[in-house]
């Protein structure tokens, strides 16, 4: 390996490039999550199912919301949580990623409408309380995502996972929540409290379970923390990374015999990143 030292030295600038490559640091985590789901038979099957129900011929004559919702509930109930949660909570720092996250399920059919303006939150709340599917899920969400007084940053560590699970359990119910835009991680069901009359407080309290919930915010924003730090530049994708890697074996002379070693080194480093 000693004769490879030279080539390793030559590789250092390359590694430096790799380390500061925005494509590595800021890859679109929601695209990654979608690819991971596609690669998993079960996840892919269940996703195809709800896309068909929410978008396909079922939705052609308008949105068959009940069927779309049922397929979504199956996706989150039966899909591998590691994959379904990654789709729903992929961390984003830019609008392209966040828009993709917002479109995790088919918001036009599952989330918003039928009218152009959101209804009073009392509507989905009342519908939920009269639904045997929705009521226990909303209750579980309230309990699991209740901010713990002792935890300064939202909810206790043990609570985080059950909060995210309970949140995912609401997707496909009368109170299906979603990201409200593509520049934040704020979530809410599609409703407001403008016209809630004498039940305004009840309406606000319900909406704030989503919009003013430290535990939920912390759980979503902390999802998968510890991954590579994300830089702001996100204009490049996997191609850059592959391009850099492909340069390695093309080196000449004595470098050639070391290229495999060098490749492995780069790959190993990349895996560490
Ligand atoms: C973000 O949302 C706005 C408003 O809905 C939309 O106009 C814009 O195209 C979205 N950005 C991306 C990157 O999809």
mmCIF file of C-alpha atoms and ligand atoms in Angstrom:
data_model
loop_
_atom_site.group_PDB
_atom_site.id
_atom_site.type_symbol
_atom_site.label_atom_id
_atom_site.label_comp_id
_atom_site.label_asym_id
_atom_site.label_seq_id
_atom_site.Cartn_x
_atom_site.Cartn_y
_atom_site.Cartn_z
ATOM 1 C CA UNK A 1 0.000 0.000 0.000
ATOM 2 C CA UNK A 2 2.983 2.299 0.467
ATOM 3 C CA UNK A 3 3.134 3.051 -3.254
ATOM 4 C CA UNK A 4 -0.411 4.187 -3.027
ATOM 5 C CA UNK A 5 0.485 6.957 -0.654
ATOM 6 C CA UNK A 6 1.214 9.231 -3.597
ATOM 7 C CA UNK A 7 -2.153 8.653 -5.108
ATOM 8 C CA UNK A 8 -3.834 9.195 -1.800
ATOM 9 C CA UNK A 9 -2.008 12.512 -1.567
ATOM 10 C CA UNK A 10 -3.235 13.356 -5.038
ATOM 11 C CA UNK A 11 -6.713 12.482 -3.936
ATOM 12 C CA UNK A 12 -6.754 14.926 -1.085
ATOM 13 C CA UNK A 13 -7.949 17.881 -3.172
ATOM 14 C CA UNK A 14 -10.619 15.587 -4.533
ATOM 15 C CA UNK A 15 -11.724 14.652 -1.059
ATOM 16 C CA UNK A 16 -11.794 18.281 -0.128
ATOM 17 C CA UNK A 17 -14.077 18.904 -3.092
ATOM 18 C CA UNK A 18 -16.230 16.008 -2.027
ATOM 19 C CA UNK A 19 -16.492 17.293 1.508
ATOM 20 C CA UNK A 20 -17.621 20.708 0.457
ATOM 21 C CA UNK A 21 -19.798 19.420 -2.356
ATOM 22 C CA UNK A 22 -23.247 20.894 -1.813
ATOM 23 C CA UNK A 23 -24.813 17.886 -3.498
ATOM 24 C CA UNK A 24 -23.586 15.687 -0.702
ATOM 25 C CA UNK A 25 -24.611 17.902 2.130
ATOM 26 C CA UNK A 26 -27.864 19.207 0.785
ATOM 27 C CA UNK A 27 -29.343 16.385 -1.181
ATOM 28 C CA UNK A 28 -33.100 16.429 -1.187
ATOM 29 C CA UNK A 29 -34.028 14.188 1.707
ATOM 30 C CA UNK A 30 -37.591 13.895 0.482
ATOM 31 C CA UNK A 31 -36.357 12.573 -2.867
ATOM 32 C CA UNK A 32 -34.179 10.105 -0.979
ATOM 33 C CA UNK A 33 -37.193 9.010 1.047
ATOM 34 C CA UNK A 34 -39.290 8.565 -2.092
ATOM 35 C CA UNK A 35 -36.552 6.465 -3.674
ATOM 36 C CA UNK A 36 -36.275 4.323 -0.556
ATOM 37 C CA UNK A 37 -40.012 3.686 -0.639
ATOM 38 C CA UNK A 38 -39.875 2.792 -4.327
ATOM 39 C CA UNK A 39 -37.148 0.265 -3.608
ATOM 40 C CA UNK A 40 -39.277 -1.463 -0.977
ATOM 41 C CA UNK A 41 -41.991 -3.715 -2.379
ATOM 42 C CA UNK A 42 -44.483 -3.158 0.379
ATOM 43 C CA UNK A 43 -44.026 0.588 0.627
ATOM 44 C CA UNK A 44 -44.189 0.977 -3.128
ATOM 45 C CA UNK A 45 -47.322 -1.151 -3.416
ATOM 46 C CA UNK A 46 -49.193 0.763 -0.716
ATOM 47 C CA UNK A 47 -48.124 4.095 -2.162
ATOM 48 C CA UNK A 48 -49.209 3.131 -5.661
ATOM 49 C CA UNK A 49 -52.533 2.188 -4.122
ATOM 50 C CA UNK A 50 -53.201 5.574 -2.547
ATOM 51 C CA UNK A 51 -51.898 7.512 -5.521
ATOM 52 C CA UNK A 52 -54.361 5.578 -7.681
ATOM 53 C CA UNK A 53 -57.214 6.211 -5.246
ATOM 54 C CA UNK A 54 -56.401 9.868 -4.764
ATOM 55 C CA UNK A 55 -55.300 10.735 -8.284
ATOM 56 C CA UNK A 56 -56.203 7.973 -10.697
ATOM 57 C CA UNK A 57 -59.473 7.193 -12.421
ATOM 58 C CA UNK A 58 -61.252 7.201 -9.044
ATOM 59 C CA UNK A 59 -60.477 10.859 -8.780
ATOM 60 C CA UNK A 60 -61.302 11.662 -12.390
ATOM 61 C CA UNK A 61 -64.843 12.726 -11.598
ATOM 62 C CA UNK A 62 -63.679 14.871 -8.707
ATOM 63 C CA UNK A 63 -62.023 13.609 -5.595
ATOM 64 C CA UNK A 64 -63.199 10.343 -4.065
ATOM 65 C CA UNK A 65 -61.989 11.519 -0.699
ATOM 66 C CA UNK A 66 -63.256 8.626 1.413
ATOM 67 C CA UNK A 67 -61.431 6.068 -0.730
ATOM 68 C CA UNK A 68 -58.355 8.233 -0.942
ATOM 69 C CA UNK A 69 -58.344 8.572 2.845
ATOM 70 C CA UNK A 70 -58.759 4.851 3.377
ATOM 71 C CA UNK A 71 -55.806 4.097 1.123
ATOM 72 C CA UNK A 72 -53.714 6.676 2.971
ATOM 73 C CA UNK A 73 -54.561 5.176 6.346
ATOM 74 C CA UNK A 74 -53.488 1.792 5.040
ATOM 75 C CA UNK A 75 -50.228 3.250 3.820
ATOM 76 C CA UNK A 76 -49.332 4.621 7.238
ATOM 77 C CA UNK A 77 -50.760 1.665 9.159
ATOM 78 C CA UNK A 78 -49.151 -1.092 7.098
ATOM 79 C CA UNK A 79 -46.127 0.464 5.463
ATOM 80 C CA UNK A 80 -42.732 0.117 7.155
ATOM 81 C CA UNK A 81 -42.642 3.082 9.581
ATOM 82 C CA UNK A 82 -38.984 3.745 8.813
ATOM 83 C CA UNK A 83 -39.970 4.453 5.213
ATOM 84 C CA UNK A 84 -43.387 6.034 5.619
ATOM 85 C CA UNK A 85 -42.129 8.351 8.346
ATOM 86 C CA UNK A 86 -39.124 9.336 6.261
ATOM 87 C CA UNK A 87 -41.526 10.361 3.499
ATOM 88 C CA UNK A 88 -43.728 12.375 5.807
ATOM 89 C CA UNK A 89 -41.036 14.018 7.940
ATOM 90 C CA UNK A 90 -38.004 14.307 5.653
ATOM 91 C CA UNK A 91 -36.015 17.320 6.899
ATOM 92 C CA UNK A 92 -35.900 20.224 4.468
ATOM 93 C CA UNK A 93 -34.153 23.560 4.312
ATOM 94 C CA UNK A 94 -35.340 24.724 0.932
ATOM 95 C CA UNK A 95 -38.682 25.139 -0.837
ATOM 96 C CA UNK A 96 -38.077 22.467 -3.465
ATOM 97 C CA UNK A 97 -37.625 19.848 -0.766
ATOM 98 C CA UNK A 98 -40.424 21.258 1.366
ATOM 99 C CA UNK A 99 -42.821 21.393 -1.549
ATOM 100 C CA UNK A 100 -42.130 17.746 -2.196
ATOM 101 C CA UNK A 101 -42.764 17.021 1.485
ATOM 102 C CA UNK A 102 -46.025 18.923 1.323
ATOM 103 C CA UNK A 103 -47.004 16.710 -1.602
ATOM 104 C CA UNK A 104 -46.101 13.479 0.239
ATOM 105 C CA UNK A 105 -49.667 12.420 -0.071
ATOM 106 C CA UNK A 106 -52.047 14.003 -2.569
ATOM 107 C CA UNK A 107 -53.112 17.177 -0.793
ATOM 108 C CA UNK A 108 -55.575 18.287 -3.462
ATOM 109 C CA UNK A 109 -57.755 15.278 -2.760
ATOM 110 C CA UNK A 110 -56.816 14.176 0.736
ATOM 111 C CA UNK A 111 -56.273 17.501 2.423
ATOM 112 C CA UNK A 112 -57.932 20.551 0.865
ATOM 113 C CA UNK A 113 -61.268 21.239 -0.768
ATOM 114 C CA UNK A 114 -63.903 20.697 -1.934
ATOM 115 C CA UNK A 115 -64.472 24.455 -1.706
ATOM 116 C CA UNK A 116 -61.752 27.017 -2.494
ATOM 117 C CA UNK A 117 -61.669 28.391 1.048
ATOM 118 C CA UNK A 118 -60.896 26.365 4.168
ATOM 119 C CA UNK A 119 -63.897 25.642 6.412
ATOM 120 C CA UNK A 120 -64.071 26.429 10.104
ATOM 121 C CA UNK A 121 -61.986 23.940 12.073
ATOM 122 C CA UNK A 122 -65.156 23.054 13.957
ATOM 123 C CA UNK A 123 -66.282 21.169 10.857
ATOM 124 C CA UNK A 124 -63.451 18.611 10.732
ATOM 125 C CA UNK A 125 -63.428 18.525 14.537
ATOM 126 C CA UNK A 126 -67.118 17.644 14.745
ATOM 127 C CA UNK A 127 -66.768 15.154 11.893
ATOM 128 C CA UNK A 128 -63.862 13.556 13.746
ATOM 129 C CA UNK A 129 -65.724 13.277 17.002
ATOM 130 C CA UNK A 130 -68.521 11.451 15.224
ATOM 131 C CA UNK A 131 -66.136 9.081 13.465
ATOM 132 C CA UNK A 132 -65.050 5.833 15.057
ATOM 133 C CA UNK A 133 -61.931 5.910 12.946
ATOM 134 C CA UNK A 134 -60.958 9.469 13.688
ATOM 135 C CA UNK A 135 -61.910 9.968 17.334
ATOM 136 C CA UNK A 136 -59.432 7.503 18.915
ATOM 137 C CA UNK A 137 -56.681 8.738 16.608
ATOM 138 C CA UNK A 138 -57.236 12.354 17.575
ATOM 139 C CA UNK A 139 -57.242 11.368 21.216
ATOM 140 C CA UNK A 140 -54.001 9.427 20.767
ATOM 141 C CA UNK A 141 -52.491 12.444 19.038
ATOM 142 C CA UNK A 142 -53.532 14.777 21.864
ATOM 143 C CA UNK A 143 -52.028 12.489 24.461
ATOM 144 C CA UNK A 144 -48.858 11.554 22.572
ATOM 145 C CA UNK A 145 -48.005 15.070 21.450
ATOM 146 C CA UNK A 146 -48.932 16.896 24.649
ATOM 147 C CA UNK A 147 -45.915 19.051 25.528
ATOM 148 C CA UNK A 148 -44.240 17.722 28.638
ATOM 149 C CA UNK A 149 -43.828 20.493 31.236
ATOM 150 C CA UNK A 150 -40.483 19.016 32.260
ATOM 151 C CA UNK A 151 -39.033 19.016 28.745
ATOM 152 C CA UNK A 152 -37.933 22.518 27.868
ATOM 153 C CA UNK A 153 -37.644 21.771 24.176
ATOM 154 C CA UNK A 154 -41.083 20.331 23.600
ATOM 155 C CA UNK A 155 -41.649 16.735 24.484
ATOM 156 C CA UNK A 156 -39.627 14.114 26.243
ATOM 157 C CA UNK A 157 -37.323 11.937 24.156
ATOM 158 C CA UNK A 158 -39.452 8.836 24.580
ATOM 159 C CA UNK A 159 -42.479 10.811 23.507
ATOM 160 C CA UNK A 160 -41.060 11.971 20.185
ATOM 161 C CA UNK A 161 -41.603 8.743 18.317
ATOM 162 C CA UNK A 162 -45.120 8.135 19.607
ATOM 163 C CA UNK A 163 -46.024 11.727 18.764
ATOM 164 C CA UNK A 164 -44.853 11.312 15.171
ATOM 165 C CA UNK A 165 -46.646 7.982 14.931
ATOM 166 C CA UNK A 166 -49.871 9.495 16.240
ATOM 167 C CA UNK A 167 -49.533 12.424 13.847
ATOM 168 C CA UNK A 168 -49.092 10.042 10.900
ATOM 169 C CA UNK A 169 -52.161 8.180 12.170
ATOM 170 C CA UNK A 170 -54.271 11.257 11.498
ATOM 171 C CA UNK A 171 -53.423 11.304 7.799
ATOM 172 C CA UNK A 172 -56.498 9.965 6.061
ATOM 173 C CA UNK A 173 -58.996 11.076 8.716
ATOM 174 C CA UNK A 174 -61.364 14.022 8.915
ATOM 175 C CA UNK A 175 -58.568 16.034 10.512
ATOM 176 C CA UNK A 176 -55.809 15.120 8.049
ATOM 177 C CA UNK A 177 -52.975 17.553 8.742
ATOM 178 C CA UNK A 178 -50.343 18.693 6.276
ATOM 179 C CA UNK A 179 -47.555 21.230 5.911
ATOM 180 C CA UNK A 180 -49.147 24.595 5.375
ATOM 181 C CA UNK A 181 -46.477 25.920 2.985
ATOM 182 C CA UNK A 182 -43.098 25.150 1.454
ATOM 183 C CA UNK A 183 -41.011 27.554 3.516
ATOM 184 C CA UNK A 184 -41.623 26.143 6.991
ATOM 185 C CA UNK A 185 -42.332 22.901 8.798
ATOM 186 C CA UNK A 186 -45.599 24.247 10.203
ATOM 187 C CA UNK A 187 -48.518 21.873 9.982
ATOM 188 C CA UNK A 188 -52.293 22.140 10.346
ATOM 189 C CA UNK A 189 -55.485 20.612 9.068
ATOM 190 C CA UNK A 190 -57.070 22.560 6.231
ATOM 191 C CA UNK A 191 -59.305 24.887 8.231
ATOM 192 C CA UNK A 192 -59.337 28.139 10.156
ATOM 193 C CA UNK A 193 -61.236 29.699 13.004
ATOM 194 C CA UNK A 194 -62.507 32.818 11.240
ATOM 195 C CA UNK A 195 -66.169 31.876 11.320
ATOM 196 C CA UNK A 196 -66.443 29.842 14.479
ATOM 197 C CA UNK A 197 -68.885 32.114 16.307
ATOM 198 C CA UNK A 198 -69.414 31.346 19.953
ATOM 199 C CA UNK A 199 -67.211 28.251 19.745
ATOM 200 C CA UNK A 200 -64.156 30.241 18.807
ATOM 201 C CA UNK A 201 -62.122 29.145 21.835
ATOM 202 C CA UNK A 202 -62.821 25.521 21.181
ATOM 203 C CA UNK A 203 -61.873 26.050 17.565
ATOM 204 C CA UNK A 204 -58.603 27.785 18.421
ATOM 205 C CA UNK A 205 -57.717 25.157 21.005
ATOM 206 C CA UNK A 206 -58.157 22.441 18.430
ATOM 207 C CA UNK A 207 -56.144 24.256 15.764
ATOM 208 C CA UNK A 208 -53.380 24.977 18.228
ATOM 209 C CA UNK A 209 -52.920 21.272 18.820
ATOM 210 C CA UNK A 210 -51.127 21.547 15.477
ATOM 211 C CA UNK A 211 -50.029 25.141 15.105
ATOM 212 C CA UNK A 212 -48.943 25.887 18.656
ATOM 213 C CA UNK A 213 -47.586 22.547 19.803
ATOM 214 C CA UNK A 214 -43.958 22.622 20.971
ATOM 215 C CA UNK A 215 -43.829 18.868 21.246
ATOM 216 C CA UNK A 216 -45.042 18.276 17.709
ATOM 217 C CA UNK A 217 -42.781 20.997 16.299
ATOM 218 C CA UNK A 218 -39.779 19.576 18.103
ATOM 219 C CA UNK A 219 -40.570 16.041 17.006
ATOM 220 C CA UNK A 220 -40.931 17.002 13.348
ATOM 221 C CA UNK A 221 -37.928 19.286 13.291
ATOM 222 C CA UNK A 222 -35.797 16.793 15.155
ATOM 223 C CA UNK A 223 -36.701 13.936 12.856
ATOM 224 C CA UNK A 224 -33.544 12.202 11.761
ATOM 225 C CA UNK A 225 -31.282 14.825 13.235
ATOM 226 C CA UNK A 226 -27.648 13.820 13.183
ATOM 227 C CA UNK A 227 -27.565 13.423 9.440
ATOM 228 C CA UNK A 228 -25.081 15.450 7.409
ATOM 229 C CA UNK A 229 -25.356 19.176 8.033
ATOM 230 C CA UNK A 230 -27.424 20.730 5.305
ATOM 231 C CA UNK A 231 -26.025 23.696 3.463
ATOM 232 C CA UNK A 232 -28.071 26.291 1.726
ATOM 233 C CA UNK A 233 -26.890 25.526 -1.789
ATOM 234 C CA UNK A 234 -29.095 22.818 -3.172
ATOM 235 C CA UNK A 235 -28.958 23.351 -6.898
ATOM 236 C CA UNK A 236 -27.058 20.148 -7.599
ATOM 237 C CA UNK A 237 -28.058 16.569 -7.241
ATOM 238 C CA UNK A 238 -26.503 13.129 -7.261
ATOM 239 C CA UNK A 239 -24.886 13.824 -10.596
ATOM 240 C CA UNK A 240 -22.139 15.946 -9.084
ATOM 241 C CA UNK A 241 -21.239 13.271 -6.661
ATOM 242 C CA UNK A 242 -21.066 10.636 -9.356
ATOM 243 C CA UNK A 243 -19.066 12.965 -11.536
ATOM 244 C CA UNK A 244 -16.481 13.420 -8.840
ATOM 245 C CA UNK A 245 -16.300 9.693 -8.202
ATOM 246 C CA UNK A 246 -15.915 8.908 -11.857
ATOM 247 C CA UNK A 247 -12.805 11.022 -12.086
ATOM 248 C CA UNK A 248 -10.925 8.749 -9.766
ATOM 249 C CA UNK A 249 -10.315 5.665 -11.916
ATOM 250 C CA UNK A 250 -9.328 7.729 -14.929
ATOM 251 C CA UNK A 251 -5.998 8.722 -13.371
ATOM 252 C CA UNK A 252 -2.864 7.731 -15.297
ATOM 253 C CA UNK A 253 0.361 5.788 -14.687
ATOM 254 C CA UNK A 254 1.140 4.309 -11.295
ATOM 255 C CA UNK A 255 -2.041 5.805 -10.040
ATOM 256 C CA UNK A 256 -3.985 3.240 -12.012
ATOM 257 C CA UNK A 257 -3.123 0.280 -9.823
ATOM 258 C CA UNK A 258 -4.139 2.289 -6.841
ATOM 259 C CA UNK A 259 -7.401 3.404 -8.292
ATOM 260 C CA UNK A 260 -9.394 0.634 -6.684
ATOM 261 C CA UNK A 261 -7.891 1.463 -3.327
ATOM 262 C CA UNK A 262 -8.572 5.114 -3.943
ATOM 263 C CA UNK A 263 -12.109 4.446 -4.981
ATOM 264 C CA UNK A 264 -12.713 2.448 -1.845
ATOM 265 C CA UNK A 265 -11.236 5.214 0.224
ATOM 266 C CA UNK A 266 -13.501 7.793 -1.351
ATOM 267 C CA UNK A 267 -16.514 5.542 -1.005
ATOM 268 C CA UNK A 268 -15.694 4.834 2.616
ATOM 269 C CA UNK A 269 -15.339 8.532 3.338
ATOM 270 C CA UNK A 270 -18.523 9.243 1.527
ATOM 271 C CA UNK A 271 -20.322 6.691 3.600
ATOM 272 C CA UNK A 272 -19.072 8.418 6.708
ATOM 273 C CA UNK A 273 -20.442 11.753 5.646
HETATM 274 C C1 LIG B 1 -43.965 27.121 -2.942
HETATM 275 O O1 LIG B 1 -45.306 27.498 -2.728
HETATM 276 C C2 LIG B 1 -45.730 28.619 -3.510
HETATM 277 C C3 LIG B 1 -47.118 29.000 -3.045
HETATM 278 O O2 LIG B 1 -47.966 27.891 -3.063
HETATM 279 C C4 LIG B 1 -45.650 28.264 -4.986
HETATM 280 O O3 LIG B 1 -46.047 29.346 -5.789
HETATM 281 C C5 LIG B 1 -44.227 27.853 -5.328
HETATM 282 O O4 LIG B 1 -44.148 27.428 -6.662
HETATM 283 C C6 LIG B 1 -43.741 26.749 -4.401
HETATM 284 N N1 LIG B 1 -42.330 26.490 -4.597
HETATM 285 C C7 LIG B 1 -41.864 25.319 -5.063
HETATM 286 C C8 LIG B 1 -40.403 25.201 -5.171
HETATM 287 O O5 LIG B 1 -42.597 24.407 -5.412
#
